[in-house]
CSV table of C-alpha atoms in Angstrom, one decimal:
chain,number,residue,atom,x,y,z
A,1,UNK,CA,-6.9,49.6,32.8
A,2,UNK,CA,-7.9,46.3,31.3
A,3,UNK,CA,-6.8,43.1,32.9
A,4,UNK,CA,-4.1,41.3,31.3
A,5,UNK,CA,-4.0,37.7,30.5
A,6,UNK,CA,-0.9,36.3,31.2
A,7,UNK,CA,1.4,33.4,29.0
A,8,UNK,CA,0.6,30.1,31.4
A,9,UNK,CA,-3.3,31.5,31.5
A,10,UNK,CA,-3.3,31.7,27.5
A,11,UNK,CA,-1.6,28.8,27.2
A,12,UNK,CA,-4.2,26.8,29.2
A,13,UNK,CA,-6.8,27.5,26.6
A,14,UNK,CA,-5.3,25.5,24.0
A,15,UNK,CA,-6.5,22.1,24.0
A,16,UNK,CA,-3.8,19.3,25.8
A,17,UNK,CA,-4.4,17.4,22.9
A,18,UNK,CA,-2.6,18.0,19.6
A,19,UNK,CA,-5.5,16.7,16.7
A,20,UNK,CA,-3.7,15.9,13.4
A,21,UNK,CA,-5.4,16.7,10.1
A,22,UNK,CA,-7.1,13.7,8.3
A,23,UNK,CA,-4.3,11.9,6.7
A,24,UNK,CA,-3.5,8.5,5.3
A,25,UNK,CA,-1.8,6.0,7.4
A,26,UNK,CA,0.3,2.5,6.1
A,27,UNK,CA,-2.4,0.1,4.6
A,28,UNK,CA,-0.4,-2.0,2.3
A,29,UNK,CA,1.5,-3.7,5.1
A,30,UNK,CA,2.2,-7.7,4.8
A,31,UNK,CA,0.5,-7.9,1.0
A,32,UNK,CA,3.8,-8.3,-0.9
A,33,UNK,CA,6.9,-10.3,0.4
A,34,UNK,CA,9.4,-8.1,2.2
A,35,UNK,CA,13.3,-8.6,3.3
A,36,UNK,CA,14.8,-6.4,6.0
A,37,UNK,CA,18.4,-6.2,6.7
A,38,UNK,CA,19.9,-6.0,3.0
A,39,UNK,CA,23.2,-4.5,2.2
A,40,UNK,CA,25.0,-3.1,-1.0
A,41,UNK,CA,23.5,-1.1,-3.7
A,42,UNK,CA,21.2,-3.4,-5.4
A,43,UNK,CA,19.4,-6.8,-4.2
A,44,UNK,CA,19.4,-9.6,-6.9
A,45,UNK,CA,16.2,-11.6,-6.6
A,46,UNK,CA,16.1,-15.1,-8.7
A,47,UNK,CA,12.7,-16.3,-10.1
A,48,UNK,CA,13.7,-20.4,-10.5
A,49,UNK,CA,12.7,-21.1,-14.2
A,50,UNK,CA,9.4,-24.0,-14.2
A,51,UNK,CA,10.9,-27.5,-14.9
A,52,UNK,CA,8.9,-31.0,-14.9
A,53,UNK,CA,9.5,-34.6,-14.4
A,54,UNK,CA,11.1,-36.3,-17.5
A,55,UNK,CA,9.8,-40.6,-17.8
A,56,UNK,CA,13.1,-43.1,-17.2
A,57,UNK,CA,13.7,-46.6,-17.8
A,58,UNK,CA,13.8,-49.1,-15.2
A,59,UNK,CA,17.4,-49.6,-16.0
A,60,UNK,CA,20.2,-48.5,-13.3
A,61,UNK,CA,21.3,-45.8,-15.5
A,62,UNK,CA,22.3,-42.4,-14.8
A,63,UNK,CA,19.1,-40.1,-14.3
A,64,UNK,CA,20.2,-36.8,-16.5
A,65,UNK,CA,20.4,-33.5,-14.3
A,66,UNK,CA,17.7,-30.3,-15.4
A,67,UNK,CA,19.2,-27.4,-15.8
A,68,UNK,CA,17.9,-24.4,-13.7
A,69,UNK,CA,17.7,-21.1,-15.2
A,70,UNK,CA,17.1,-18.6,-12.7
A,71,UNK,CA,16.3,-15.0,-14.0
A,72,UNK,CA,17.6,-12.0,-11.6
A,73,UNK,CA,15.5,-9.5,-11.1
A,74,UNK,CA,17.5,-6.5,-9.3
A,75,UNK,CA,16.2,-4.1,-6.6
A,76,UNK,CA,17.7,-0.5,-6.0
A,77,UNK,CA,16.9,0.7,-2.9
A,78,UNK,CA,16.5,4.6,-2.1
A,79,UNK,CA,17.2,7.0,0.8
A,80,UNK,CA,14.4,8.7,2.1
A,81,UNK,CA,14.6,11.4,5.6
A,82,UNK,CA,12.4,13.6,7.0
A,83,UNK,CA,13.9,16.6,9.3
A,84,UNK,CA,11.4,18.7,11.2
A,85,UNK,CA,13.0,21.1,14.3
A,86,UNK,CA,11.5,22.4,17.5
A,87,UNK,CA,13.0,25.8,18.8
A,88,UNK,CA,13.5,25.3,22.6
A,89,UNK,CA,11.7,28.9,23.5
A,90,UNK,CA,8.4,27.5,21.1
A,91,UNK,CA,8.1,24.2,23.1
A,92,UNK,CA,6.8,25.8,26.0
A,93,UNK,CA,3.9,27.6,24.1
A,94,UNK,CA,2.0,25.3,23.6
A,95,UNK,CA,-0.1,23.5,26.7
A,96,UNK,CA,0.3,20.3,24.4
A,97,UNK,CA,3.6,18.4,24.1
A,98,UNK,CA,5.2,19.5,20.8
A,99,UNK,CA,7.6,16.7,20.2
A,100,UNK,CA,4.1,14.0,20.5
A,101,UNK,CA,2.9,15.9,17.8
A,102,UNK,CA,6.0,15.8,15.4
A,103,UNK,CA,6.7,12.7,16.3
A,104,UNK,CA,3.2,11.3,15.3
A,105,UNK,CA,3.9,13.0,12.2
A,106,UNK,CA,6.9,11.7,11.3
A,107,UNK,CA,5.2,8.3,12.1
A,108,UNK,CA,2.4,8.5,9.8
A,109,UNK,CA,5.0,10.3,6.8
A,110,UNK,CA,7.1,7.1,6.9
A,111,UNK,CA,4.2,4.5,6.7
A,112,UNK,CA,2.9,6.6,4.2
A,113,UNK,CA,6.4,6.0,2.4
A,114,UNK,CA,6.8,2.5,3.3
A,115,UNK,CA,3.2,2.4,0.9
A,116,UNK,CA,4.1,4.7,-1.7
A,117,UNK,CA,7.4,2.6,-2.4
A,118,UNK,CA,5.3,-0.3,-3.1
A,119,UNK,CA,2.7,1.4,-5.8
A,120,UNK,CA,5.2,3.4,-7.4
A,121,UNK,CA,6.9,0.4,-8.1
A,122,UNK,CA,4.5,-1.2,-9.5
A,123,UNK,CA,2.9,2.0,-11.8
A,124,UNK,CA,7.0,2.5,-12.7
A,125,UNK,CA,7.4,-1.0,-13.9
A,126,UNK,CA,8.7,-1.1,-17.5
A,127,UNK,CA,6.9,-4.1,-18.6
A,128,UNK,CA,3.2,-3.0,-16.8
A,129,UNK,CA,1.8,-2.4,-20.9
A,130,UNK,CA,2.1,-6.0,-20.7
A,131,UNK,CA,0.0,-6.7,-17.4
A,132,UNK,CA,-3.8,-8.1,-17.5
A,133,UNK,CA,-6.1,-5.9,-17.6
A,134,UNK,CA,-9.7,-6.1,-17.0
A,135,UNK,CA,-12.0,-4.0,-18.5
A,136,UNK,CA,-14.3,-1.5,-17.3
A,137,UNK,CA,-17.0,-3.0,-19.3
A,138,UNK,CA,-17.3,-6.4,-17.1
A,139,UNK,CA,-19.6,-6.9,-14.1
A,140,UNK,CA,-22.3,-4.8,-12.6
A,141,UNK,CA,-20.9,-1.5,-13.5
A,142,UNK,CA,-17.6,0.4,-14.7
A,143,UNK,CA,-16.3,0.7,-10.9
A,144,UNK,CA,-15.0,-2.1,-8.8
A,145,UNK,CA,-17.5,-5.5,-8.4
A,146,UNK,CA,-17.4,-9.4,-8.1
A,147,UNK,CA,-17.4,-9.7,-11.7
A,148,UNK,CA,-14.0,-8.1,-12.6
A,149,UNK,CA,-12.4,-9.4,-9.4
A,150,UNK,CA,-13.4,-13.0,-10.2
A,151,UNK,CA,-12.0,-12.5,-13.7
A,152,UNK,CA,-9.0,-11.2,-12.4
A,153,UNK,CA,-8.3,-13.9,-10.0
A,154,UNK,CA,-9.4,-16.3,-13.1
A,155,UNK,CA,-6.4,-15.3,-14.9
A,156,UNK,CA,-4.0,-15.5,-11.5
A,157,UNK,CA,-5.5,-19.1,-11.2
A,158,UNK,CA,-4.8,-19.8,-14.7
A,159,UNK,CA,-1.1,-18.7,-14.1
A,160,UNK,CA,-0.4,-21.3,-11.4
A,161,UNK,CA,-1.0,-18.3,-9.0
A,162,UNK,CA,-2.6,-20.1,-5.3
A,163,UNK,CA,-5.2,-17.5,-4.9
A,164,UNK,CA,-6.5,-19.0,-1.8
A,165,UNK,CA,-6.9,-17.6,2.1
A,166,UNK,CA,-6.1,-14.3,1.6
A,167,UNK,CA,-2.6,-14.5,-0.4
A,168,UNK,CA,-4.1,-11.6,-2.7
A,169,UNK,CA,-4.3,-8.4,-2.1
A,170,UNK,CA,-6.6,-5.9,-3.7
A,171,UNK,CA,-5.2,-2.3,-3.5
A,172,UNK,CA,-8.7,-0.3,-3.8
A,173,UNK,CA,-9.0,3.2,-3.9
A,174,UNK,CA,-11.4,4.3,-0.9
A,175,UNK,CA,-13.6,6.5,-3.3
A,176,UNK,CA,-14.5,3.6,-5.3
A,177,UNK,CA,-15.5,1.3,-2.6
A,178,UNK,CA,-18.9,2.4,-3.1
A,179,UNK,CA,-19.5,0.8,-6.6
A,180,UNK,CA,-18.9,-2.6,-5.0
A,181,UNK,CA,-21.0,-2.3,-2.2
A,182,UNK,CA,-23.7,-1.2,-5.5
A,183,UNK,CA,-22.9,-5.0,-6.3
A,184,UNK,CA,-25.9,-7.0,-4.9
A,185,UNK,CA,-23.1,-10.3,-5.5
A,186,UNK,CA,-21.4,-7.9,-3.2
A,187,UNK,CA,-23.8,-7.6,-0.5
A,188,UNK,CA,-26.6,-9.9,-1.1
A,189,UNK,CA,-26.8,-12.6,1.7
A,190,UNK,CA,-27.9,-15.1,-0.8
A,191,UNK,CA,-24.3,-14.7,-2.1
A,192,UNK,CA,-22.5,-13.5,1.3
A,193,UNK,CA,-22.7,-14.1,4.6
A,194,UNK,CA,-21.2,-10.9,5.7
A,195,UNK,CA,-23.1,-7.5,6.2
A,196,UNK,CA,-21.2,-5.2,4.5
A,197,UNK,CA,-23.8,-2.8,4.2
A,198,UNK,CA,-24.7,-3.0,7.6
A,199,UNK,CA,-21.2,-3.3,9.3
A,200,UNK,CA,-19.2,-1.4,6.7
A,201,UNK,CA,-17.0,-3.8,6.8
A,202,UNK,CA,-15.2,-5.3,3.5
A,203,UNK,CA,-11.9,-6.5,4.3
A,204,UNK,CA,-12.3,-9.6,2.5
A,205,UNK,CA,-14.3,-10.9,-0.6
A,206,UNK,CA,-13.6,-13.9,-3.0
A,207,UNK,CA,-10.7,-15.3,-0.9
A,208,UNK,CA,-9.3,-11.5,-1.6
A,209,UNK,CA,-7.7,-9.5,1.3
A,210,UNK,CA,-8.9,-5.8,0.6
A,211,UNK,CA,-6.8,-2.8,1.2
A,212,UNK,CA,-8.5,0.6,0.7
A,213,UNK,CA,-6.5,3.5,0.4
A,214,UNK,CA,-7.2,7.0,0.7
A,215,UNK,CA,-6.3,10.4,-1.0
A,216,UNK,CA,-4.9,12.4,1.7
A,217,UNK,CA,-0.6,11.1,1.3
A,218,UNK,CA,1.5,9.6,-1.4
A,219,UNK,CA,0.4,6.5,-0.7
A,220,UNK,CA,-2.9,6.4,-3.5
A,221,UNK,CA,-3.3,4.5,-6.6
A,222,UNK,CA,-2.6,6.7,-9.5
A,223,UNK,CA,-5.8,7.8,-11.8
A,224,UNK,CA,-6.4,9.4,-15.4
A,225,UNK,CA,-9.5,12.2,-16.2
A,226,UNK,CA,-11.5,12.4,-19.0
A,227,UNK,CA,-14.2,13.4,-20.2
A,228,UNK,CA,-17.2,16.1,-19.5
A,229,UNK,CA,-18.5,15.6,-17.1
A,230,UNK,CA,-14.9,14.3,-15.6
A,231,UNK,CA,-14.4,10.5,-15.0
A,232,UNK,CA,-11.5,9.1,-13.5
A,233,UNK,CA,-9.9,6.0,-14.1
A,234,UNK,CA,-8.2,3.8,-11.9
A,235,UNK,CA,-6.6,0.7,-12.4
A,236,UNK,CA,-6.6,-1.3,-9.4
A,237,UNK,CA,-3.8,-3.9,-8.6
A,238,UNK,CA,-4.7,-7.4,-7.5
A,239,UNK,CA,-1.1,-8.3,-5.8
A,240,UNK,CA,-0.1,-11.9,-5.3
A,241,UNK,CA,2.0,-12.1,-1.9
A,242,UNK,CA,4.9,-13.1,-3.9
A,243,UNK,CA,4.7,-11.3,-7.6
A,244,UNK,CA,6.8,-8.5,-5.4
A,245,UNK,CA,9.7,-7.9,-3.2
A,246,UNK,CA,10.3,-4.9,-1.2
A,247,UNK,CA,13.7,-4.3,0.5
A,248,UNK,CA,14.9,-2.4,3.6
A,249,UNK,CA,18.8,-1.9,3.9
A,250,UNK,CA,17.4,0.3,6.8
A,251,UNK,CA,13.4,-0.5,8.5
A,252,UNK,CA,12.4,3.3,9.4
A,253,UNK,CA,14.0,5.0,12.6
A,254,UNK,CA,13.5,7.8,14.3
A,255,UNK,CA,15.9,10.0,16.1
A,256,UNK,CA,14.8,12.9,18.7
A,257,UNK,CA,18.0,15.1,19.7
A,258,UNK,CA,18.2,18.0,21.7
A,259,UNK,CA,20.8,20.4,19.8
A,260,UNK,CA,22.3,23.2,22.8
A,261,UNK,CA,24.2,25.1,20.4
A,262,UNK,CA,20.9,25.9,18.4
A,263,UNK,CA,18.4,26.1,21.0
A,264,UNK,CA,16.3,23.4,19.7
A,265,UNK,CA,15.1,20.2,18.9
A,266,UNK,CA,15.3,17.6,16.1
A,267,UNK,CA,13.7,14.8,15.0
A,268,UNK,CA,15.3,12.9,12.2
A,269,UNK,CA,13.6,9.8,10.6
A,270,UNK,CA,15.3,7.9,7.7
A,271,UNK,CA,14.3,4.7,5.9
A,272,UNK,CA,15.9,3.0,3.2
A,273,UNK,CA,14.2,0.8,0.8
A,274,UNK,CA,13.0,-0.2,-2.5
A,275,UNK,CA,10.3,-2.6,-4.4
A,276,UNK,CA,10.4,-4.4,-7.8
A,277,UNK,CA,7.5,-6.6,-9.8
A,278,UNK,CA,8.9,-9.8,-9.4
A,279,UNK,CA,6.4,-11.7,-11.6
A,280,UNK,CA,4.1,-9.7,-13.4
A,281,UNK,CA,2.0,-12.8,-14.0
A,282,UNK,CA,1.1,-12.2,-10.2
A,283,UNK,CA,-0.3,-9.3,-10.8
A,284,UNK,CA,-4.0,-7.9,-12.8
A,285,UNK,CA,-5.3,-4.5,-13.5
A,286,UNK,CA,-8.7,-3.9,-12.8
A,287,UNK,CA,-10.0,-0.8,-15.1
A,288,UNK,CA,-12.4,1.1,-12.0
A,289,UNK,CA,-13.9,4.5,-13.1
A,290,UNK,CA,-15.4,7.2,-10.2
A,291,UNK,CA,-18.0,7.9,-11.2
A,292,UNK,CA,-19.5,5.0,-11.6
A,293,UNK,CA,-21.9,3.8,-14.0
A,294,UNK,CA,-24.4,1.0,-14.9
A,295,UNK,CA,-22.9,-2.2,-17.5
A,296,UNK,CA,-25.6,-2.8,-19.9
């Protein structure tokens, strides 16, 4: 009779490691303001009108007061959970420690979620017809390059926007990374002193901090297809620091319990938040299209 293999020998030849399939983590952490600890079902956030200095006499008169007008803009924060369960008898299957494993899952799901609150946000916006938008036309080619990210920080600059030492963010779409790095303004060391091509490494251009964000999750910039063969359009948000606000009644927790009277385990993790455009005027749209092509 054939030798049996028995359940701790079996389980030996599964790896100790769990590996998790390729999957976005957070990337848009610390590029739009954020304020933890809010209660109540909406946050009101003002925007102070602009006011100036008026010219007075020399006279000891009384100096007439300027009026403030503050606009509200209000923030609705959402629930969001995420419930996975262990059975007691399946957690010693496995060589590997299940609970690592959902637990690094549940990490990754809620940064994912702390991102996707952000863009959707900003693709949800009611006024975002009305947000600059630079055309795929400009620059070295129809994806991302220097010459549609200078003319979008042109028009921040021309808002009053302080564009300097990284206080904009560019939310790029990892699949189009390669049409900048096409951009010899881009790579050139004439007009760089970084090697991007060499190091892979484009975290910052133009006074720009560059986020690039991936496909797998919830967390990616939104895109249109046309065409034959099929193009897809993206248009990429240059984010001023404080042209947003995201909120967090609760920051994300999670819970691990053991639960007798089921025989298992589970781990709860909750957040509960919510974004707004604050100033749109903070904000550009850069038209990017993958594939790529050549500007004439």
């Amino acid at each position: 009779m054939t030798d049996q293999i028995d359940l701790a020998t079996a389980s030996q030849l599964f790896d100790t490691e769990v590996t998790i399939r390729y999957q976005n983590s957070q990337y848009l952490a610390n590029t739009i303001e954020e304020r933890h600890g809010t209660t109540g079902e909406a946050t009101n956030v003002p925007v102070s009108d602009i006011i100036e200095m008026e010219p007075q006499t020399f006279a000891p008169a009384d100096i007439p007061v300027t009026p403030v007008n503050p606009t509200n803009v209000m923030i609705v924060p959402y629930n969001y959970a995420l419930k996975t369960v262990i059975g007691g008898g399946e957690k010693t299957l496995f060589a590997y420690d299940k609970i690592v494993d959902h637990a690094k899952l549940h990490a990754k799901a809620a940064a994912r979620m702390v991102d996707y609150i952000k863009i959707n946000a900003l693709f949800t916006y009611s006024g975002i017809g009305s947000i600059f938008t630079v055309d795929a036309a400009v620059g070295a080619n129809t994806g991302m390059n220097e010459g549609k990210l200078a003319q979008a920080l042109s028009y921040l600059e021309d808002q009053g926007v302080d564009v300097m030492e990284n206080s904009c963010s560019l939310w790029l779409p990892a699949i189009t990374k390669q049409s900048m790095l096409a951009d010899d303004r881009v790579v050139n060391l004439f007009y760089n002193d970084k090697r991007p091509l060499v190091d892979n490494r484009l975290a910052s251009y133009l006074g720009v901090d560059i986020r690039t964000l991936g496909s797998n999750g919830i967390n990616t910039i939104p895109f249109t297809t046309a065409g034959s063969p099929a193009i897809d359009t993206y248009l990429v948000p240059l984010v001023h620091e404080d042209s947003m606000v995201q909120i967090f009644n609760r920051d994300v927790s999670t819970s691990i319990t053991w639960v007798p009277q089921n025989d298992r385990w589970e781990l709860l993790t909750v957040l509960t938040s919510g974004a707004n455009v604050i100033q749109s005027n903070g904000i550009a749209l850069i038209e990017v299209e993958n594939p790529y092509a050549s500007n004439p």
